């Protein structure tokens, strides 16, 4: 892969984002994004929320009233989605709502460690696809992160332990939800689980993460149609561009922030694994026996 540096475009402090250019509007109609300073503008899609489901969630009066300012779509997911609770050895011990699993009060009590996954999707140029989380995300809004980060849910298809099948199924589901990538473009058997890490990170005074995170890699060219309710922006980066992004985040330029789980992977694993991506030897990097506590 060509290593020539392509410097990042000037950043807009007003947007508190990278300013990489898609400027995704939260709209219900499909439109075409403006051209990014990096090029490669992407077509975007809107999503209509389920009013019936949202109304049902809002019927949970006590908690719902306390979070009346929460975006309706995120609110519905917070109460409807049931995360898989695990111990520090990744044994399933129960399940709880996404809402409860992300409350710092409960995280600090030590009872809501839950299973998660982080996808690192590379194209045929060995560039990594990044996303900026939407402004309506409850945890870590508008931060830049890896391709997709979410949770397998407490359902039969996503509890399958053999060959990490449940986590792979969840990754395929969520990549469609967030980035509009069709299932046939992401065969579940082509997700390569490279490792697991356990981490805890506060988002603000109320919310945070405490996850046992499966790190899934894939090299594949795909068509993107990002969902603006989940994603504010997307961008493929090579190594030099990622390093420049890290420098800007460290310096606090333009309000750029990175998700804590992405930064942990970058600092501990990513560059070595990127070598395997380019060499076609990802299978050699697999270590699913170790749970890295970071």
PDB file of C-alpha atoms in Angstrom:
ATOM      1  CA  UNK A   1       0.000   0.000   0.000  1.00  0.00           C
ATOM      2  CA  UNK A   2       1.295   3.427  -0.886  1.00  0.00           C
ATOM      3  CA  UNK A   3       2.637   5.112   2.182  1.00  0.00           C
ATOM      4  CA  UNK A   4       2.642   8.684   0.892  1.00  0.00           C
ATOM      5  CA  UNK A   5       1.079  10.982   3.453  1.00  0.00           C
ATOM      6  CA  UNK A   6      -2.147  12.723   2.566  1.00  0.00           C
ATOM      7  CA  UNK A   7      -2.557  15.491   5.098  1.00  0.00           C
ATOM      8  CA  UNK A   8      -5.873  16.007   6.797  1.00  0.00           C
ATOM      9  CA  UNK A   9      -7.991  18.919   5.639  1.00  0.00           C
ATOM     10  CA  UNK A  10      -8.551  21.902   7.971  1.00  0.00           C
ATOM     11  CA  UNK A  11     -11.016  21.124  10.710  1.00  0.00           C
ATOM     12  CA  UNK A  12     -14.149  23.061  11.556  1.00  0.00           C
ATOM     13  CA  UNK A  13     -14.342  23.852  15.251  1.00  0.00           C
ATOM     14  CA  UNK A  14     -17.950  24.906  14.838  1.00  0.00           C
ATOM     15  CA  UNK A  15     -19.003  21.380  13.921  1.00  0.00           C
ATOM     16  CA  UNK A  16     -16.990  19.781  16.752  1.00  0.00           C
ATOM     17  CA  UNK A  17     -16.166  16.986  14.335  1.00  0.00           C
ATOM     18  CA  UNK A  18     -13.420  16.094  11.910  1.00  0.00           C
ATOM     19  CA  UNK A  19     -15.087  18.074   9.155  1.00  0.00           C
ATOM     20  CA  UNK A  20     -14.347  15.198   6.840  1.00  0.00           C
ATOM     21  CA  UNK A  21     -17.228  16.362   4.840  1.00  0.00           C
ATOM     22  CA  UNK A  22     -20.337  14.230   4.662  1.00  0.00           C
ATOM     23  CA  UNK A  23     -22.277  16.548   6.947  1.00  0.00           C
ATOM     24  CA  UNK A  24     -24.949  13.950   7.501  1.00  0.00           C
ATOM     25  CA  UNK A  25     -28.340  15.494   8.102  1.00  0.00           C
ATOM     26  CA  UNK A  26     -30.817  13.689  10.307  1.00  0.00           C
ATOM     27  CA  UNK A  27     -33.397  13.423   7.567  1.00  0.00           C
ATOM     28  CA  UNK A  28     -35.889  10.774   6.591  1.00  0.00           C
ATOM     29  CA  UNK A  29     -35.337  11.063   2.847  1.00  0.00           C
ATOM     30  CA  UNK A  30     -32.374   9.667   0.943  1.00  0.00           C
ATOM     31  CA  UNK A  31     -29.927  12.261  -0.346  1.00  0.00           C
ATOM     32  CA  UNK A  32     -26.376  12.544  -1.583  1.00  0.00           C
ATOM     33  CA  UNK A  33     -23.778  13.996   0.738  1.00  0.00           C
ATOM     34  CA  UNK A  34     -21.569  16.914  -0.197  1.00  0.00           C
ATOM     35  CA  UNK A  35     -18.081  16.061  -1.408  1.00  0.00           C
ATOM     36  CA  UNK A  36     -15.587  15.452   1.378  1.00  0.00           C
ATOM     37  CA  UNK A  37     -12.278  17.319   1.431  1.00  0.00           C
ATOM     38  CA  UNK A  38     -10.854  13.803   1.110  1.00  0.00           C
ATOM     39  CA  UNK A  39     -13.127  13.006  -1.828  1.00  0.00           C
ATOM     40  CA  UNK A  40     -15.500  10.031  -2.140  1.00  0.00           C
ATOM     41  CA  UNK A  41     -18.813  11.531  -1.107  1.00  0.00           C
ATOM     42  CA  UNK A  42     -21.265   8.838  -0.005  1.00  0.00           C
ATOM     43  CA  UNK A  43     -24.984   8.407  -0.485  1.00  0.00           C
ATOM     44  CA  UNK A  44     -26.903   8.544   2.781  1.00  0.00           C
ATOM     45  CA  UNK A  45     -30.181   7.066   3.864  1.00  0.00           C
ATOM     46  CA  UNK A  46     -32.697   8.126   6.448  1.00  0.00           C
ATOM     47  CA  UNK A  47     -34.530   5.886   8.871  1.00  0.00           C
ATOM     48  CA  UNK A  48     -38.009   6.394  10.288  1.00  0.00           C
ATOM     49  CA  UNK A  49     -38.392   5.515  13.945  1.00  0.00           C
ATOM     50  CA  UNK A  50     -40.953   3.072  15.271  1.00  0.00           C
ATOM     51  CA  UNK A  51     -43.480   5.294  16.999  1.00  0.00           C
ATOM     52  CA  UNK A  52     -45.346   2.381  18.515  1.00  0.00           C
ATOM     53  CA  UNK A  53     -42.194   0.943  20.050  1.00  0.00           C
ATOM     54  CA  UNK A  54     -41.109   4.339  21.281  1.00  0.00           C
ATOM     55  CA  UNK A  55     -44.481   4.930  22.864  1.00  0.00           C
ATOM     56  CA  UNK A  56     -44.253   1.592  24.633  1.00  0.00           C
ATOM     57  CA  UNK A  57     -40.861   2.479  26.001  1.00  0.00           C
ATOM     58  CA  UNK A  58     -42.044   5.883  27.149  1.00  0.00           C
ATOM     59  CA  UNK A  59     -44.742   4.131  29.089  1.00  0.00           C
ATOM     60  CA  UNK A  60     -42.060   3.119  31.594  1.00  0.00           C
ATOM     61  CA  UNK A  61     -42.859   6.323  33.398  1.00  0.00           C
ATOM     62  CA  UNK A  62     -40.258   6.624  36.125  1.00  0.00           C
ATOM     63  CA  UNK A  63     -37.158   6.053  34.011  1.00  0.00           C
ATOM     64  CA  UNK A  64     -38.621   7.573  30.879  1.00  0.00           C
ATOM     65  CA  UNK A  65     -39.441  10.853  32.584  1.00  0.00           C
ATOM     66  CA  UNK A  66     -35.933  11.036  33.990  1.00  0.00           C
ATOM     67  CA  UNK A  67     -34.502  10.816  30.463  1.00  0.00           C
ATOM     68  CA  UNK A  68     -37.079  12.890  28.610  1.00  0.00           C
ATOM     69  CA  UNK A  69     -34.343  14.643  26.612  1.00  0.00           C
ATOM     70  CA  UNK A  70     -33.037  11.424  25.088  1.00  0.00           C
ATOM     71  CA  UNK A  71     -33.440  10.965  21.340  1.00  0.00           C
ATOM     72  CA  UNK A  72     -36.510   8.789  20.634  1.00  0.00           C
ATOM     73  CA  UNK A  73     -34.641   6.190  18.565  1.00  0.00           C
ATOM     74  CA  UNK A  74     -31.777   5.855  21.037  1.00  0.00           C
ATOM     75  CA  UNK A  75     -34.291   5.751  23.874  1.00  0.00           C
ATOM     76  CA  UNK A  76     -36.148   2.853  22.286  1.00  0.00           C
ATOM     77  CA  UNK A  77     -32.924   0.894  21.761  1.00  0.00           C
ATOM     78  CA  UNK A  78     -31.826   1.581  25.327  1.00  0.00           C
ATOM     79  CA  UNK A  79     -34.881  -0.188  26.720  1.00  0.00           C
ATOM     80  CA  UNK A  80     -35.633  -2.810  24.054  1.00  0.00           C
ATOM     81  CA  UNK A  81     -32.112  -4.192  23.555  1.00  0.00           C
ATOM     82  CA  UNK A  82     -30.983  -6.784  26.106  1.00  0.00           C
ATOM     83  CA  UNK A  83     -27.216  -7.075  26.433  1.00  0.00           C
ATOM     84  CA  UNK A  84     -25.430 -10.303  27.396  1.00  0.00           C
ATOM     85  CA  UNK A  85     -23.941 -10.114  30.886  1.00  0.00           C
ATOM     86  CA  UNK A  86     -20.659 -11.991  31.378  1.00  0.00           C
ATOM     87  CA  UNK A  87     -18.037 -12.488  34.058  1.00  0.00           C
ATOM     88  CA  UNK A  88     -14.386 -11.602  33.498  1.00  0.00           C
ATOM     89  CA  UNK A  89     -13.780 -15.027  31.947  1.00  0.00           C
ATOM     90  CA  UNK A  90     -16.528 -14.314  29.365  1.00  0.00           C
ATOM     91  CA  UNK A  91     -19.003 -16.802  30.815  1.00  0.00           C
ATOM     92  CA  UNK A  92     -22.623 -15.760  30.324  1.00  0.00           C
ATOM     93  CA  UNK A  93     -24.217 -14.923  33.668  1.00  0.00           C
ATOM     94  CA  UNK A  94     -27.457 -13.209  32.617  1.00  0.00           C
ATOM     95  CA  UNK A  95     -28.821 -10.279  30.666  1.00  0.00           C
ATOM     96  CA  UNK A  96     -29.957  -6.714  31.244  1.00  0.00           C
ATOM     97  CA  UNK A  97     -31.199  -3.715  29.293  1.00  0.00           C
ATOM     98  CA  UNK A  98     -28.780  -1.595  27.320  1.00  0.00           C
ATOM     99  CA  UNK A  99     -29.928   1.269  29.540  1.00  0.00           C
ATOM    100  CA  UNK A 100     -28.840  -0.415  32.764  1.00  0.00           C
ATOM    101  CA  UNK A 101     -25.608  -1.722  31.253  1.00  0.00           C
ATOM    102  CA  UNK A 102     -24.446   1.813  30.471  1.00  0.00           C
ATOM    103  CA  UNK A 103     -25.308   3.550  33.748  1.00  0.00           C
ATOM    104  CA  UNK A 104     -22.089   4.383  35.594  1.00  0.00           C
ATOM    105  CA  UNK A 105     -23.863   3.774  38.896  1.00  0.00           C
ATOM    106  CA  UNK A 106     -24.479   0.154  37.903  1.00  0.00           C
ATOM    107  CA  UNK A 107     -21.103  -0.220  36.181  1.00  0.00           C
ATOM    108  CA  UNK A 108     -19.346   0.826  39.379  1.00  0.00           C
ATOM    109  CA  UNK A 109     -21.400  -1.705  41.307  1.00  0.00           C
ATOM    110  CA  UNK A 110     -19.603  -4.402  39.287  1.00  0.00           C
ATOM    111  CA  UNK A 111     -22.695  -6.209  37.995  1.00  0.00           C
ATOM    112  CA  UNK A 112     -23.143  -5.138  34.357  1.00  0.00           C
ATOM    113  CA  UNK A 113     -20.039  -6.249  32.493  1.00  0.00           C
ATOM    114  CA  UNK A 114     -21.436  -7.088  29.067  1.00  0.00           C
ATOM    115  CA  UNK A 115     -20.257  -8.621  25.826  1.00  0.00           C
ATOM    116  CA  UNK A 116     -19.486  -6.291  22.927  1.00  0.00           C
ATOM    117  CA  UNK A 117     -17.751  -6.291  19.551  1.00  0.00           C
ATOM    118  CA  UNK A 118     -15.673  -3.835  17.545  1.00  0.00           C
ATOM    119  CA  UNK A 119     -15.392  -4.286  13.776  1.00  0.00           C
ATOM    120  CA  UNK A 120     -12.365  -3.127  11.789  1.00  0.00           C
ATOM    121  CA  UNK A 121     -13.309  -3.214   8.100  1.00  0.00           C
ATOM    122  CA  UNK A 122     -10.587  -2.594   5.504  1.00  0.00           C
ATOM    123  CA  UNK A 123     -11.033  -2.085   1.773  1.00  0.00           C
ATOM    124  CA  UNK A 124      -8.875  -3.624  -0.954  1.00  0.00           C
ATOM    125  CA  UNK A 125      -6.454  -0.683  -0.618  1.00  0.00           C
ATOM    126  CA  UNK A 126      -5.980  -1.737   3.029  1.00  0.00           C
ATOM    127  CA  UNK A 127      -7.580   1.479   4.261  1.00  0.00           C
ATOM    128  CA  UNK A 128      -9.562   1.293   7.495  1.00  0.00           C
ATOM    129  CA  UNK A 129     -13.149   2.522   7.564  1.00  0.00           C
ATOM    130  CA  UNK A 130     -13.858   4.880  10.471  1.00  0.00           C
ATOM    131  CA  UNK A 131     -17.144   6.353  11.610  1.00  0.00           C
ATOM    132  CA  UNK A 132     -18.090   9.347  13.702  1.00  0.00           C
ATOM    133  CA  UNK A 133     -20.893   8.472  16.092  1.00  0.00           C
ATOM    134  CA  UNK A 134     -24.066  10.530  15.763  1.00  0.00           C
ATOM    135  CA  UNK A 135     -24.805  13.489  18.019  1.00  0.00           C
ATOM    136  CA  UNK A 136     -27.806  11.634  19.476  1.00  0.00           C
ATOM    137  CA  UNK A 137     -25.799   8.681  20.800  1.00  0.00           C
ATOM    138  CA  UNK A 138     -26.240   8.337  24.557  1.00  0.00           C
ATOM    139  CA  UNK A 139     -22.608   7.336  25.137  1.00  0.00           C
ATOM    140  CA  UNK A 140     -19.697   9.052  23.405  1.00  0.00           C
ATOM    141  CA  UNK A 141     -21.634  11.200  20.893  1.00  0.00           C
ATOM    142  CA  UNK A 142     -19.659  12.660  17.973  1.00  0.00           C
ATOM    143  CA  UNK A 143     -16.473  10.743  18.763  1.00  0.00           C
ATOM    144  CA  UNK A 144     -14.518   9.038  15.989  1.00  0.00           C
ATOM    145  CA  UNK A 145     -14.103   5.300  16.230  1.00  0.00           C
ATOM    146  CA  UNK A 146     -13.548   2.108  14.271  1.00  0.00           C
ATOM    147  CA  UNK A 147     -15.979   0.853  11.648  1.00  0.00           C
ATOM    148  CA  UNK A 148     -18.719  -0.386  13.978  1.00  0.00           C
ATOM    149  CA  UNK A 149     -19.001  -0.914  17.732  1.00  0.00           C
ATOM    150  CA  UNK A 150     -22.001  -2.521  19.396  1.00  0.00           C
ATOM    151  CA  UNK A 151     -23.294  -5.523  21.351  1.00  0.00           C
ATOM    152  CA  UNK A 152     -24.516  -9.016  20.595  1.00  0.00           C
ATOM    153  CA  UNK A 153     -27.994  -9.222  22.088  1.00  0.00           C
ATOM    154  CA  UNK A 154     -29.524 -11.819  24.397  1.00  0.00           C
ATOM    155  CA  UNK A 155     -31.141 -13.830  21.607  1.00  0.00           C
ATOM    156  CA  UNK A 156     -30.492 -17.316  20.323  1.00  0.00           C
ATOM    157  CA  UNK A 157     -28.674 -16.327  17.126  1.00  0.00           C
ATOM    158  CA  UNK A 158     -26.259 -14.036  18.994  1.00  0.00           C
ATOM    159  CA  UNK A 159     -25.553 -16.313  21.966  1.00  0.00           C
ATOM    160  CA  UNK A 160     -23.866 -19.012  19.838  1.00  0.00           C
ATOM    161  CA  UNK A 161     -20.413 -19.571  21.337  1.00  0.00           C
ATOM    162  CA  UNK A 162     -18.900 -21.914  18.726  1.00  0.00           C
ATOM    163  CA  UNK A 163     -16.420 -20.062  16.489  1.00  0.00           C
ATOM    164  CA  UNK A 164     -17.777 -16.758  17.879  1.00  0.00           C
ATOM    165  CA  UNK A 165     -20.806 -17.273  15.650  1.00  0.00           C
ATOM    166  CA  UNK A 166     -23.151 -15.211  17.820  1.00  0.00           C
ATOM    167  CA  UNK A 167     -20.821 -12.208  17.831  1.00  0.00           C
ATOM    168  CA  UNK A 168     -20.316 -12.511  14.059  1.00  0.00           C
ATOM    169  CA  UNK A 169     -24.090 -12.602  13.515  1.00  0.00           C
ATOM    170  CA  UNK A 170     -24.464  -9.482  15.649  1.00  0.00           C
ATOM    171  CA  UNK A 171     -21.731  -7.680  13.709  1.00  0.00           C
ATOM    172  CA  UNK A 172     -23.440  -8.419  10.397  1.00  0.00           C
ATOM    173  CA  UNK A 173     -26.761  -7.137  11.801  1.00  0.00           C
ATOM    174  CA  UNK A 174     -25.303  -3.935  13.195  1.00  0.00           C
ATOM    175  CA  UNK A 175     -23.222  -3.075  10.132  1.00  0.00           C
ATOM    176  CA  UNK A 176     -26.481  -2.984   8.207  1.00  0.00           C
ATOM    177  CA  UNK A 177     -28.243  -0.942  10.899  1.00  0.00           C
ATOM    178  CA  UNK A 178     -25.489   1.673  11.085  1.00  0.00           C
ATOM    179  CA  UNK A 179     -23.830   1.703   7.673  1.00  0.00           C
ATOM    180  CA  UNK A 180     -26.395   0.085   5.390  1.00  0.00           C
ATOM    181  CA  UNK A 181     -24.033  -2.698   4.315  1.00  0.00           C
ATOM    182  CA  UNK A 182     -26.096  -5.594   2.987  1.00  0.00           C
ATOM    183  CA  UNK A 183     -25.643  -8.997   4.603  1.00  0.00           C
ATOM    184  CA  UNK A 184     -24.540 -10.634   1.351  1.00  0.00           C
ATOM    185  CA  UNK A 185     -21.588  -8.229   1.250  1.00  0.00           C
ATOM    186  CA  UNK A 186     -20.452  -9.336   4.724  1.00  0.00           C
ATOM    187  CA  UNK A 187     -20.443 -13.151   4.949  1.00  0.00           C
ATOM    188  CA  UNK A 188     -20.343 -13.988   8.645  1.00  0.00           C
ATOM    189  CA  UNK A 189     -17.615 -16.585   8.131  1.00  0.00           C
ATOM    190  CA  UNK A 190     -15.296 -13.866   6.812  1.00  0.00           C
ATOM    191  CA  UNK A 191     -15.247 -11.922  10.077  1.00  0.00           C
ATOM    192  CA  UNK A 192     -11.955 -12.863  11.728  1.00  0.00           C
ATOM    193  CA  UNK A 193     -11.997 -12.582  15.543  1.00  0.00           C
ATOM    194  CA  UNK A 194      -8.450 -11.617  16.486  1.00  0.00           C
ATOM    195  CA  UNK A 195      -8.795 -11.183  20.227  1.00  0.00           C
ATOM    196  CA  UNK A 196     -10.768  -9.965  23.240  1.00  0.00           C
ATOM    197  CA  UNK A 197     -10.223  -7.092  25.643  1.00  0.00           C
ATOM    198  CA  UNK A 198     -11.914  -6.003  28.845  1.00  0.00           C
ATOM    199  CA  UNK A 199     -12.122  -2.299  29.629  1.00  0.00           C
ATOM    200  CA  UNK A 200     -14.132   0.313  31.537  1.00  0.00           C
ATOM    201  CA  UNK A 201     -14.607   3.919  30.407  1.00  0.00           C
ATOM    202  CA  UNK A 202     -16.894   6.734  31.622  1.00  0.00           C
ATOM    203  CA  UNK A 203     -18.625   8.841  28.977  1.00  0.00           C
ATOM    204  CA  UNK A 204     -19.981  11.553  31.264  1.00  0.00           C
ATOM    205  CA  UNK A 205     -21.220  11.662  34.836  1.00  0.00           C
ATOM    206  CA  UNK A 206     -24.157   9.332  34.136  1.00  0.00           C
ATOM    207  CA  UNK A 207     -23.154   7.029  31.280  1.00  0.00           C
ATOM    208  CA  UNK A 208     -20.200   4.823  30.425  1.00  0.00           C
ATOM    209  CA  UNK A 209     -18.975   1.488  29.109  1.00  0.00           C
ATOM    210  CA  UNK A 210     -17.815  -1.713  30.802  1.00  0.00           C
ATOM    211  CA  UNK A 211     -17.316  -4.282  28.092  1.00  0.00           C
ATOM    212  CA  UNK A 212     -15.677  -7.531  27.177  1.00  0.00           C
ATOM    213  CA  UNK A 213     -15.011  -6.605  23.580  1.00  0.00           C
ATOM    214  CA  UNK A 214     -14.478  -8.998  20.646  1.00  0.00           C
ATOM    215  CA  UNK A 215     -12.198  -7.480  17.984  1.00  0.00           C
ATOM    216  CA  UNK A 216     -13.342  -8.536  14.505  1.00  0.00           C
ATOM    217  CA  UNK A 217     -11.405  -7.862  11.295  1.00  0.00           C
ATOM    218  CA  UNK A 218     -12.433  -8.166   7.661  1.00  0.00           C
ATOM    219  CA  UNK A 219     -10.965  -7.058   4.319  1.00  0.00           C
ATOM    220  CA  UNK A 220     -13.717  -6.415   1.801  1.00  0.00           C
ATOM    221  CA  UNK A 221     -14.969  -3.692  -0.523  1.00  0.00           C
ATOM    222  CA  UNK A 222     -18.550  -2.772   0.352  1.00  0.00           C
ATOM    223  CA  UNK A 223     -21.234  -0.250  -0.554  1.00  0.00           C
ATOM    224  CA  UNK A 224     -22.096   2.206   2.200  1.00  0.00           C
ATOM    225  CA  UNK A 225     -25.391   3.900   2.984  1.00  0.00           C
ATOM    226  CA  UNK A 226     -24.924   5.347   6.494  1.00  0.00           C
ATOM    227  CA  UNK A 227     -27.883   5.782   8.816  1.00  0.00           C
ATOM    228  CA  UNK A 228     -27.794   9.372  10.165  1.00  0.00           C
ATOM    229  CA  UNK A 229     -29.561   8.303  13.347  1.00  0.00           C
ATOM    230  CA  UNK A 230     -26.438   6.260  14.173  1.00  0.00           C
ATOM    231  CA  UNK A 231     -23.569   7.801  12.215  1.00  0.00           C
ATOM    232  CA  UNK A 232     -22.559  11.443  11.709  1.00  0.00           C
ATOM    233  CA  UNK A 233     -19.714  10.848   9.231  1.00  0.00           C
ATOM    234  CA  UNK A 234     -17.517   8.141   7.716  1.00  0.00           C
ATOM    235  CA  UNK A 235     -14.036   8.028   6.240  1.00  0.00           C
ATOM    236  CA  UNK A 236     -11.480   5.522   4.977  1.00  0.00           C
ATOM    237  CA  UNK A 237      -7.957   6.220   6.270  1.00  0.00           C
ATOM    238  CA  UNK A 238      -4.533   4.829   5.589  1.00  0.00           C
ATOM    239  CA  UNK A 239      -1.917   4.541   8.318  1.00  0.00           C
ATOM    240  CA  UNK A 240      -0.528   8.032   7.814  1.00  0.00           C
ATOM    241  CA  UNK A 241      -3.969   9.603   7.982  1.00  0.00           C
ATOM    242  CA  UNK A 242      -4.781   7.693  11.137  1.00  0.00           C
ATOM    243  CA  UNK A 243      -1.541   8.858  12.758  1.00  0.00           C
ATOM    244  CA  UNK A 244      -2.409  12.444  11.831  1.00  0.00           C
ATOM    245  CA  UNK A 245      -5.846  11.995  13.340  1.00  0.00           C
ATOM    246  CA  UNK A 246      -4.309  10.705  16.574  1.00  0.00           C
ATOM    247  CA  UNK A 247      -2.057  13.768  16.760  1.00  0.00           C
ATOM    248  CA  UNK A 248      -5.002  16.109  16.311  1.00  0.00           C
ATOM    249  CA  UNK A 249      -7.045  14.253  18.922  1.00  0.00           C
ATOM    250  CA  UNK A 250      -4.156  14.388  21.391  1.00  0.00           C
ATOM    251  CA  UNK A 251      -3.792  18.126  20.778  1.00  0.00           C
ATOM    252  CA  UNK A 252      -7.540  18.716  21.062  1.00  0.00           C
ATOM    253  CA  UNK A 253      -7.666  20.354  17.642  1.00  0.00           C
ATOM    254  CA  UNK A 254     -11.132  21.074  16.299  1.00  0.00           C
ATOM    255  CA  UNK A 255     -12.807  19.262  19.166  1.00  0.00           C
ATOM    256  CA  UNK A 256     -11.717  15.895  17.729  1.00  0.00           C
ATOM    257  CA  UNK A 257     -12.243  12.981  20.109  1.00  0.00           C
ATOM    258  CA  UNK A 258     -11.688   9.250  19.755  1.00  0.00           C
ATOM    259  CA  UNK A 259     -13.642   6.513  21.488  1.00  0.00           C
ATOM    260  CA  UNK A 260     -11.722   4.959  24.399  1.00  0.00           C
ATOM    261  CA  UNK A 261     -12.055   1.413  23.046  1.00  0.00           C
ATOM    262  CA  UNK A 262     -10.702   2.460  19.641  1.00  0.00           C
ATOM    263  CA  UNK A 263      -7.759   4.224  21.247  1.00  0.00           C
ATOM    264  CA  UNK A 264      -6.981   1.140  23.324  1.00  0.00           C
ATOM    265  CA  UNK A 265      -6.900  -1.020  20.191  1.00  0.00           C
ATOM    266  CA  UNK A 266      -4.770   1.529  18.334  1.00  0.00           C
ATOM    267  CA  UNK A 267      -2.263   1.821  21.183  1.00  0.00           C
ATOM    268  CA  UNK A 268      -2.001  -1.906  21.905  1.00  0.00           C
ATOM    269  CA  UNK A 269      -2.712  -3.911  18.763  1.00  0.00           C
ATOM    270  CA  UNK A 270      -3.726  -2.139  15.572  1.00  0.00           C
ATOM    271  CA  UNK A 271      -0.487  -1.342  13.780  1.00  0.00           C
ATOM    272  CA  UNK A 272       0.840  -4.881  14.197  1.00  0.00           C
ATOM    273  CA  UNK A 273      -2.443  -6.335  13.024  1.00  0.00           C
ATOM    274  CA  UNK A 274      -2.490  -3.905  10.086  1.00  0.00           C
ATOM    275  CA  UNK A 275       0.738  -5.567   8.911  1.00  0.00           C
ATOM    276  CA  UNK A 276      -1.145  -8.874   8.816  1.00  0.00           C
ATOM    277  CA  UNK A 277      -4.001  -7.217   6.899  1.00  0.00           C
ATOM    278  CA  UNK A 278      -1.594  -6.088   4.189  1.00  0.00           C
ATOM    279  CA  UNK A 279       0.250  -9.405   4.096  1.00  0.00           C
ATOM    280  CA  UNK A 280      -2.916 -11.522   4.023  1.00  0.00           C
ATOM    281  CA  UNK A 281      -1.875 -13.317   7.222  1.00  0.00           C
ATOM    282  CA  UNK A 282      -4.601 -12.278   9.693  1.00  0.00           C
ATOM    283  CA  UNK A 283      -5.125 -15.885  10.744  1.00  0.00           C
ATOM    284  CA  UNK A 284      -1.612 -15.858  12.245  1.00  0.00           C
ATOM    285  CA  UNK A 285      -2.576 -13.008  14.595  1.00  0.00           C
ATOM    286  CA  UNK A 286      -5.552 -14.764  16.204  1.00  0.00           C
ATOM    287  CA  UNK A 287      -5.440 -15.112  19.986  1.00  0.00           C
ATOM    288  CA  UNK A 288      -8.881 -15.856  21.389  1.00  0.00           C
ATOM    289  CA  UNK A 289      -7.552 -17.539  24.526  1.00  0.00           C
ATOM    290  CA  UNK A 290      -6.306 -14.346  26.147  1.00  0.00           C
ATOM    291  CA  UNK A 291      -8.625 -11.676  27.546  1.00  0.00           C
ATOM    292  CA  UNK A 292      -6.582  -8.484  27.664  1.00  0.00           C
ATOM    293  CA  UNK A 293      -7.509  -6.328  30.669  1.00  0.00           C
ATOM    294  CA  UNK A 294      -6.801  -2.756  29.615  1.00  0.00           C
TER     295      UNK A 294
END
